[in-house]
Short mmCIF file of C-alpha atoms and ligand atoms in Angstrom, two decimals:
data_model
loop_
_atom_site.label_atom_id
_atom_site.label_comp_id
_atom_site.label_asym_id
_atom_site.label_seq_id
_atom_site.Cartn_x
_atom_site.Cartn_y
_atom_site.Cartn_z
CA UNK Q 1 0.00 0.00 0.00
CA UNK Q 2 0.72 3.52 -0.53
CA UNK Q 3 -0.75 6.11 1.30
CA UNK Q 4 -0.85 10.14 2.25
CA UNK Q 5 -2.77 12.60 4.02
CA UNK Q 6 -2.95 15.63 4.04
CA UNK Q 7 -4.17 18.34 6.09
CA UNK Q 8 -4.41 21.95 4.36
CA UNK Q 9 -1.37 22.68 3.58
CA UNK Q 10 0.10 20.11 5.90
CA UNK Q 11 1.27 16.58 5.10
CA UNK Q 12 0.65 14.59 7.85
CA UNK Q 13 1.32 11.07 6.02
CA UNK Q 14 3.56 11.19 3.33
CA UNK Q 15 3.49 8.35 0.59
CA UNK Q 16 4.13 5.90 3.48
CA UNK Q 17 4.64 2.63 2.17
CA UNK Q 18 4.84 -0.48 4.53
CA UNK Q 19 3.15 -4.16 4.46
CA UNK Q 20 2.71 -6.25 7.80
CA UNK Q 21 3.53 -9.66 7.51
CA UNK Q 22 0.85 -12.02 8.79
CA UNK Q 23 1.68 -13.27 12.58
CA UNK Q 24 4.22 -10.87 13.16
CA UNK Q 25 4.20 -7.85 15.46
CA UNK Q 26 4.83 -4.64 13.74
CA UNK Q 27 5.82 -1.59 15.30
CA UNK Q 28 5.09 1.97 14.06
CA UNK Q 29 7.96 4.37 15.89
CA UNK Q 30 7.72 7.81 15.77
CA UNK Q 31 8.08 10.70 17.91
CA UNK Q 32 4.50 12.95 18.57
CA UNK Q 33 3.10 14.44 15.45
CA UNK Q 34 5.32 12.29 13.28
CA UNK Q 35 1.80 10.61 11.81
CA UNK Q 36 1.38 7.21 13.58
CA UNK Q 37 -2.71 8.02 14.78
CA UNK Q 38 -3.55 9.25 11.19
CA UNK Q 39 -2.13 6.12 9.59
CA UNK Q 40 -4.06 4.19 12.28
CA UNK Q 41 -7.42 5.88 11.30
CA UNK Q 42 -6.79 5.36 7.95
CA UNK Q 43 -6.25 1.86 8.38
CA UNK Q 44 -9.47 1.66 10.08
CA UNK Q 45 -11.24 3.33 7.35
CA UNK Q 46 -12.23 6.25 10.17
CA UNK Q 47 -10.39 8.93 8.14
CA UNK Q 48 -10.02 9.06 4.35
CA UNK Q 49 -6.64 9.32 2.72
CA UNK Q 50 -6.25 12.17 0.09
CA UNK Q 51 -3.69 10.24 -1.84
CA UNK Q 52 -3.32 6.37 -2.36
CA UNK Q 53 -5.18 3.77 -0.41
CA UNK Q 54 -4.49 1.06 2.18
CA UNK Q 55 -5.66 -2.72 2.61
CA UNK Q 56 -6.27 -4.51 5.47
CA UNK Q 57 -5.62 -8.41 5.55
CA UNK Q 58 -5.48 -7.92 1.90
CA UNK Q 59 -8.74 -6.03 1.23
CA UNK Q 60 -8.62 -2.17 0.28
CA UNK Q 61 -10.24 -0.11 2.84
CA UNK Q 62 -12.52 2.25 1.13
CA UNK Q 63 -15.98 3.97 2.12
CA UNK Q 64 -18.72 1.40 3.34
CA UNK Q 65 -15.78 -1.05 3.99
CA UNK Q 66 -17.46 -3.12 6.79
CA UNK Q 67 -16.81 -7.15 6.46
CA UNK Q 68 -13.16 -7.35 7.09
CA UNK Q 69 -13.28 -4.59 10.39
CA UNK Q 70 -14.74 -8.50 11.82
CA UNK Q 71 -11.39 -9.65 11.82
CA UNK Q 72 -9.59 -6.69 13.08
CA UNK Q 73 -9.36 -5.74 16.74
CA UNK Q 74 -8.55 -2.19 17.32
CA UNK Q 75 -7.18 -0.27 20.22
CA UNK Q 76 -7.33 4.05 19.91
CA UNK Q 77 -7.85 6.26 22.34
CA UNK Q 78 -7.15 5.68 25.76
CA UNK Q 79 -9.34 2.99 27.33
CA UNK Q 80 -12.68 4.32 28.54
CA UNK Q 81 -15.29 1.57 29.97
CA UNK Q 82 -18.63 1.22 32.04
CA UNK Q 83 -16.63 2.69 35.76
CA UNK Q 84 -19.73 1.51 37.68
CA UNK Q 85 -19.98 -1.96 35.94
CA UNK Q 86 -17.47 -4.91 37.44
CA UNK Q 87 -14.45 -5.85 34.46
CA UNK Q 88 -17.22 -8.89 33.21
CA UNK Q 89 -20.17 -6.84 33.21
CA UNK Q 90 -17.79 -4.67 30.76
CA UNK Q 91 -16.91 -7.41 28.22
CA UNK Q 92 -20.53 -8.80 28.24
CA UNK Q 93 -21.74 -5.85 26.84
CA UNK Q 94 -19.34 -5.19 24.22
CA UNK Q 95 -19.62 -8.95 23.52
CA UNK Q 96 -23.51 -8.50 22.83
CA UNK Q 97 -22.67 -5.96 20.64
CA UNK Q 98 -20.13 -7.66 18.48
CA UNK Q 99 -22.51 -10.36 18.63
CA UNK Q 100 -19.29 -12.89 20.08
CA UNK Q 101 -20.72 -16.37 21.57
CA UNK Q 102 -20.94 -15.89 25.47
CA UNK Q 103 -17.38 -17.99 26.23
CA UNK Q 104 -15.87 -14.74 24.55
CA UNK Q 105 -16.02 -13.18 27.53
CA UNK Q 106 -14.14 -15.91 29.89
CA UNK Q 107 -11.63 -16.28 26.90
CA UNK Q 108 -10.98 -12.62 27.04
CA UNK Q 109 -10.67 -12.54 30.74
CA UNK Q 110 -8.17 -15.74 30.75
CA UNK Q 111 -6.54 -14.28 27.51
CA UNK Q 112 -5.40 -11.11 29.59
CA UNK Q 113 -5.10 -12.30 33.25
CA UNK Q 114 -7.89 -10.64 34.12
CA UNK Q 115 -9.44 -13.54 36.49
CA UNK Q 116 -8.51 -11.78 39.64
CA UNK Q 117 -9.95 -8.26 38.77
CA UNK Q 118 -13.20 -10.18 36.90
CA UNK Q 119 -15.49 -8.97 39.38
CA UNK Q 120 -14.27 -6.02 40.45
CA UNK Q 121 -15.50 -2.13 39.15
CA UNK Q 122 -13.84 -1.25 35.99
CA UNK Q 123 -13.59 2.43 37.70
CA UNK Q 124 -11.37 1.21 40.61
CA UNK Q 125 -8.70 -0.58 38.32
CA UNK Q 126 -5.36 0.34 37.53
CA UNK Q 127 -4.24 2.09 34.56
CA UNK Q 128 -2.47 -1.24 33.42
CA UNK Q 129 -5.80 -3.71 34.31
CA UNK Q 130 -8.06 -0.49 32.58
CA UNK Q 131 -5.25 -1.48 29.39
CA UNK Q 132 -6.05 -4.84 29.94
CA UNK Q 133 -10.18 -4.42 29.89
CA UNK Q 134 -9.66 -2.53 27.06
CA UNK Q 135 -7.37 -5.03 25.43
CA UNK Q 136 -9.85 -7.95 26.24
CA UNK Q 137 -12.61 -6.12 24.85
CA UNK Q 138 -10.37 -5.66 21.41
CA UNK Q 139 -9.73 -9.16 21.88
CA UNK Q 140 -13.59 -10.69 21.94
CA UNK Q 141 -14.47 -11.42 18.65
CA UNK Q 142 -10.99 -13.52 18.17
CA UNK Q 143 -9.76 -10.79 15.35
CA UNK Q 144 -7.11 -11.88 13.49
CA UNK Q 145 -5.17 -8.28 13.56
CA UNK Q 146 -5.07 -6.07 16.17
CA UNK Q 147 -4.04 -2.29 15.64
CA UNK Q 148 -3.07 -0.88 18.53
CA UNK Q 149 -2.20 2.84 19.09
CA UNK Q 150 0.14 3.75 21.76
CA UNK Q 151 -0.95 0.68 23.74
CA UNK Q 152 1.58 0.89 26.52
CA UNK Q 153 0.73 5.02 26.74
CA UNK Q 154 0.34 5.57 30.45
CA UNK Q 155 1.81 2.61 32.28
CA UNK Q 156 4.13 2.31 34.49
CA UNK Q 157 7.29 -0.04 33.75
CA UNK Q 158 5.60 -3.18 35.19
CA UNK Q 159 2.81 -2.55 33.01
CA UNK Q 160 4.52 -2.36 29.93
CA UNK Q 161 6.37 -5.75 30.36
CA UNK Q 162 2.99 -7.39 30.99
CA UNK Q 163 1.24 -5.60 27.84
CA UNK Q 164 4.83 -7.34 26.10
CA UNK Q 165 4.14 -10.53 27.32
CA UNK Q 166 0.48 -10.76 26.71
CA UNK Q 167 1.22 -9.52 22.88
CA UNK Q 168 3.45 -11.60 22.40
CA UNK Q 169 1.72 -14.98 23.68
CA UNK Q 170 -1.55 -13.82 21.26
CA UNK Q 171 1.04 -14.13 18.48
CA UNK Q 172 2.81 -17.36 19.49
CA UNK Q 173 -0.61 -19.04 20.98
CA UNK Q 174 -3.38 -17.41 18.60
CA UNK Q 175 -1.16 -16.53 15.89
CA UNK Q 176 -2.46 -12.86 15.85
CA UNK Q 177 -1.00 -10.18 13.97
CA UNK Q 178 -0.43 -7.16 15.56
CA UNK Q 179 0.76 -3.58 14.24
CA UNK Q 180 1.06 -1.38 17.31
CA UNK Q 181 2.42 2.60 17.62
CA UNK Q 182 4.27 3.73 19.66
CA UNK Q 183 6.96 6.90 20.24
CA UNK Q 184 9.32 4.72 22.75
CA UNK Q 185 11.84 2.66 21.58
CA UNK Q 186 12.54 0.81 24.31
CA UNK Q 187 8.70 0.06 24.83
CA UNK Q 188 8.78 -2.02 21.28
CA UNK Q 189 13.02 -2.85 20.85
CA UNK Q 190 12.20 -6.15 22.87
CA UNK Q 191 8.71 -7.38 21.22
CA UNK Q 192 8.08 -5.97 17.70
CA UNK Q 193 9.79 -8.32 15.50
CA UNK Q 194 10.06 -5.58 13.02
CA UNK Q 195 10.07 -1.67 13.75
CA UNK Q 196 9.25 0.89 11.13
CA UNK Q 197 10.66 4.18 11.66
CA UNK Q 198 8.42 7.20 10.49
CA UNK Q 199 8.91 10.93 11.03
CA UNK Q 200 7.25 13.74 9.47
CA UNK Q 201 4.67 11.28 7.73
CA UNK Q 202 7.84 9.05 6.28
CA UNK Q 203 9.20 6.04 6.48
CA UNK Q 204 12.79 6.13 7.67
CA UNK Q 205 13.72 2.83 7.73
CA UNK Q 206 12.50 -0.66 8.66
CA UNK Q 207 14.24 -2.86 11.04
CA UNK Q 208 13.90 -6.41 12.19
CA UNK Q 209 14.71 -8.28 15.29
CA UNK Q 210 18.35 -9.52 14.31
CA UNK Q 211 19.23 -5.92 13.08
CA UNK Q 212 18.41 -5.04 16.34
CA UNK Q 213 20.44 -6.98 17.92
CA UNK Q 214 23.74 -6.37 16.18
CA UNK Q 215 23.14 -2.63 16.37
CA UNK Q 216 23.07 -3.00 20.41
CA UNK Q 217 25.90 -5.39 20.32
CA UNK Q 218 29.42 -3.43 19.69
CA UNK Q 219 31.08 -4.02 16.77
CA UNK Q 220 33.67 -2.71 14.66
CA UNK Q 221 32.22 -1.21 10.88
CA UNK Q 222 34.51 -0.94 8.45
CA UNK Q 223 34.11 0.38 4.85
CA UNK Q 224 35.96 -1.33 1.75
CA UNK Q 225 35.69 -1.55 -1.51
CA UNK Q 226 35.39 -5.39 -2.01
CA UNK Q 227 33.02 -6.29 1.17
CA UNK Q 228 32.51 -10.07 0.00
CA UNK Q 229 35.95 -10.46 -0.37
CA UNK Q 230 37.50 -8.53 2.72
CA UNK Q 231 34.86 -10.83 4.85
CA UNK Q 232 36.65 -13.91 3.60
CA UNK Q 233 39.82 -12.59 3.96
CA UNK Q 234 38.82 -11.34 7.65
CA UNK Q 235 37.44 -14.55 8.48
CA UNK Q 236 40.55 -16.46 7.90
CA UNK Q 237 42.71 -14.07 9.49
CA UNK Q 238 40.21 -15.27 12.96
CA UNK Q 239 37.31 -12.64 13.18
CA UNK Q 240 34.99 -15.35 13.53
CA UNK Q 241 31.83 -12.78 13.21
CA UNK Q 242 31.66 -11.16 10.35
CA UNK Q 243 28.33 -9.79 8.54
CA UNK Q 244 28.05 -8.19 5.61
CA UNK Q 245 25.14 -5.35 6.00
CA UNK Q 246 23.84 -2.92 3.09
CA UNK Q 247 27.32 -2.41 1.62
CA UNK Q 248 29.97 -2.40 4.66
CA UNK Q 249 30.96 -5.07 7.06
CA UNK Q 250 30.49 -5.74 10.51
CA UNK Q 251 33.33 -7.26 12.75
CA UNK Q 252 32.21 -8.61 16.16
CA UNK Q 253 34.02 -9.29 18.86
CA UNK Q 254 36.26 -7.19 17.85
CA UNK Q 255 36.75 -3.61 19.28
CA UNK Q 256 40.33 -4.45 20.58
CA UNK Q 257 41.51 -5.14 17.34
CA UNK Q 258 41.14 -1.98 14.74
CA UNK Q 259 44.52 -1.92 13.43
CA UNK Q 260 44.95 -5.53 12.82
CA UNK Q 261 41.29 -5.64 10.75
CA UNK Q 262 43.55 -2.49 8.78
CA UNK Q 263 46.40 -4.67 8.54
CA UNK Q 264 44.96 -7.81 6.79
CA UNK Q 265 42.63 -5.23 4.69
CA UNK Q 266 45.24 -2.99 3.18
CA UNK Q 267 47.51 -6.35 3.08
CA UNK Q 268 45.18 -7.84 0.46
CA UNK Q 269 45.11 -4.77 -1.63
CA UNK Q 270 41.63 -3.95 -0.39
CA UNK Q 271 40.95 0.15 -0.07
CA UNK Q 272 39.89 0.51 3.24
CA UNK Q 273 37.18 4.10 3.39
CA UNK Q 274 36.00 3.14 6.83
CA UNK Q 275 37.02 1.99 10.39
CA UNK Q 276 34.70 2.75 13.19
CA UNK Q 277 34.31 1.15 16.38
CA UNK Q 278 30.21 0.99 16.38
CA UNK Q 279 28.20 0.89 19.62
CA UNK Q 280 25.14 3.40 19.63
CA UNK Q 281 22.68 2.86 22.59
CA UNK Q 282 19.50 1.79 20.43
CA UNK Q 283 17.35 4.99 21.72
CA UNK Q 284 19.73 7.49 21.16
CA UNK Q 285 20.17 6.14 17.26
CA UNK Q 286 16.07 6.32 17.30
CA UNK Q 287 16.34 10.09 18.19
CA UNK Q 288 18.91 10.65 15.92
CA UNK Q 289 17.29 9.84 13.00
CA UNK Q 290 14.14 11.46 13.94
CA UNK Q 291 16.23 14.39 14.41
CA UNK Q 292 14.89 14.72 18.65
CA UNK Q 293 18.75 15.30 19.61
CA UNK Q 294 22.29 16.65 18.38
P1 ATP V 1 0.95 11.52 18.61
O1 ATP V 1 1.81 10.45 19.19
O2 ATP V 1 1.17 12.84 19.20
O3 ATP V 1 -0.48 11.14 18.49
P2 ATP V 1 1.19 10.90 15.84
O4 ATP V 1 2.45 10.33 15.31
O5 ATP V 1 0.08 9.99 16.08
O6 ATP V 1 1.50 11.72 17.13
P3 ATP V 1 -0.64 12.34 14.20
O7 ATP V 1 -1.62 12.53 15.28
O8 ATP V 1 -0.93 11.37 13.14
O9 ATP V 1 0.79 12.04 14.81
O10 ATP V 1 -0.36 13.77 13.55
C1 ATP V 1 0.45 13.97 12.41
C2 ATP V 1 0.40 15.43 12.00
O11 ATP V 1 -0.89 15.74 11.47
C3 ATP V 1 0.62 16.40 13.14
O12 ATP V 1 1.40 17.46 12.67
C4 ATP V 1 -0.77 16.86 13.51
O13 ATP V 1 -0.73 18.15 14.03
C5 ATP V 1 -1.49 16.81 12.17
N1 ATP V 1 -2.93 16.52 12.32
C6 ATP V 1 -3.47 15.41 12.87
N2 ATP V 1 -4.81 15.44 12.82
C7 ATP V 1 -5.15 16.62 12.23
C8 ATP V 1 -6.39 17.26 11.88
N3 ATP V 1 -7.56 16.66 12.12
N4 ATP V 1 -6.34 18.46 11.29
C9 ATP V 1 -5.15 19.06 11.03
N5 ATP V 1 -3.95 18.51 11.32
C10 ATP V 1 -3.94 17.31 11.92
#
């Protein structure tokens, strides 16, 4: 899909183009303002674009789209429910609404630990068991996506490792895909398995789980102008981690060793451009591309 909007003058979604992959959790990163809310509306068909379209679980979303919003569970604003009416009392409701068989509701209370707190007033809660109610309620018709904006907005640390763990057991139990906002790294850097970057209605970049990784772990990154050849050369000189990545190489394990990675580069006649110890803190690499700090 392709898709912009645009407010007056103002482009508030800029011919983003990204595709979910089916059982995967995706996660839209971007600071405030940077366009995550409108994307979300358009995906649910609430707002219209004004260039392009989208398609959800691979039907275009369009006025009077209707059937495939059944599969999709959605999560928007921040939770609101029934204060006076206990956590069950909540879900049966929205259950008779959806028109969900009446074990929805026990699913969706076992689904998001919410046994304990079952019976209790959805106004005395916690913000984290109010994200819960609000998550089971999402949850009752068994979608098969859930969109969730800013779901961790709000809680406290504790809160945000639960809301981890239960998204991630509704993709490895249910097998539900998930394509969440959020403007925290850290909140998504251990769940999503792939994070899309967006600022200013763009996207930056896309990055999955293993790239992740290697950006948190130090290595050394080192320009040249034969990469697939310098890694072989490397590698039997004893770096035994070596990754090629869009056009440079990546030496682990290897930060007390610069000048001998040089050495055997130069030695084989490579041209060496770049030598950098790498080791950027994942958050402050988030803010620098958004542009949030020098
Ligand atoms: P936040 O985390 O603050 O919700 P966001 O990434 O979700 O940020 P959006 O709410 O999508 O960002 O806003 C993107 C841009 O579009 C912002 O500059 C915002 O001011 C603008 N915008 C959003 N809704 C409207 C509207 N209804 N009319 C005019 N401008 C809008």
């Amino acid at each position: 899909m392709e898709v912009s909007k645009r407010y007056g003058g103002a482009l508030a979604v800029d011919a983003l183009d990204l595709d979910v992959r089916r059982g995967e959790i995706y996660a839209f990163l971007g600071k405030n303002g940077a366009g995550k809310t409108t994307t979300i509306r358009m995906l649910l068909g609430l707002i219209r674009p004004t260039g392009g379209h989208v398609e959800v679980l691979g039907k275009r979303v369009g006025p009077g789209t209707t059937d495939v919003f059944a599969r999709v569970g959605y999560l928007v604003e921040t939770a609101t429910a029934y204060p006076n009416l206990t956590v069950r009392e909540n879900l049966d409701i929205q259950r008779r609404l959806m028109g969900a068989p009446r074990a929805a509701v026990a699913e969706a209370i076992e689904l998001m630990r919410l046994g304990e707190n079952a019976d209790r007033r959805a106004g005395v809660l916690s913000l984290g068991y109010k994200q819960r109610l609000a998550l089971a309620r999402a949850l009752l018709h068994r979608p098969e996506l859930l969109i969730l904006d800013e779901p961790a907005n709000g809680l406290d640390p504790a809160g945000i490792v639960e809301i981890r763990e239960l998204l991630r057991s509704l993709t490895s139990e249910r097998g539900v895909t998930v394509f969440m906002s959020s403007h925290i790294l850290a909140e998504v850097a251990h769940l999503a398995d792939r994070i899309g970057i967006v600022d200013k209605g763009r996207l930056l970049e896309e990055i999955d789980r293993a790239e992740l990784r290697a950006r948190e772990r130090g290595h050394v990154r080192v320009g040249v102008s034969d990469p697939e050849r310098a890694a072989g050369i490397l590698a039997d000189a004893g770096f035994a981690h070596v990754e090629l990545a869009d056009g440079h190489l990546r030496v682990f394990d290897a930060e007390e060793r610069v000048s001998e990675i040089a050495r055997v580069i130069v030695g084989a006649g490579i041209a060496l451009t770049e030598l950098a110890p790498a080791h950027e803190d994942l958050e402050s690499y988030f803010l620098r591309v958004t542009g949030g700090v020098e």
